[in-house]
């Protein structure tokens, strides 16, 4: 099993619909992240959580919300999807003691909003 | 705002040649830099990192060079192989309170047989 699992892998949804992207990790790390990737742009941070009771906005949090259900689970929601939220979404977890080496990314969720 | 960016969006090299991927950063306070490789359908994978107190670091077939004077970072891949075909990202550490990363836009490396 992958260390970081994202579901679904692909999703097409209509404008205005609510959608949830799920992420679970088996690394046992406290820190989890949601990133968005657009063509030609680097990964941009949407939200991050340093432990179950800690939720922080990232660079581009507008239009998104998150829930940290447990140490291993961190879900991202689009309350009312819009076409410019079409992107590739990555979840990650990290071990702060290892710096960037401690980051583990999921395989991504490709979301299309029509 | 300050950002990390890349000079070339696509780099095409012949198998066996050396590849050089470049990255410019603008945050002079950044003290830790990382290169990631992203293969199609996968998340980014750590390749190599370097701290600002170094100007060169070598790994297996990869070397990262840091020039703080001109705020430039490069990734050199020796004897490029078809398996090296991927998108490569540089990233910088931006938060001393945690290992938060700011990513560059990515360069696609294509290896011709």
PDB file of C-alpha atoms in Angstrom, chain A residues 3 13-14 16 35 37 84 87 99 103-104:
ATOM      1  CA  UNK A   3       2.306   5.678   2.170  1.00  0.00           C
ATOM      2  CA  UNK A  13     -17.836  17.439 -11.378  1.00  0.00           C
ATOM      3  CA  UNK A  14     -20.238  20.186 -12.328  1.00  0.00           C
ATOM      4  CA  UNK A  16     -21.667  24.503  -8.047  1.00  0.00           C
ATOM      5  CA  UNK A  35      -1.357  21.406  -2.621  1.00  0.00           C
ATOM      6  CA  UNK A  37      -0.793  22.071  -9.218  1.00  0.00           C
ATOM      7  CA  UNK A  84     -10.910  27.527 -12.336  1.00  0.00           C
ATOM      8  CA  UNK A  87      -6.296  21.226 -11.368  1.00  0.00           C
ATOM      9  CA  UNK A  99      13.400  18.522   6.378  1.00  0.00           C
ATOM     10  CA  UNK A 103       7.956  14.888   2.657  1.00  0.00           C
ATOM     11  CA  UNK A 104       5.879  12.121   1.117  1.00  0.00           C
TER      12      UNK A 104
END
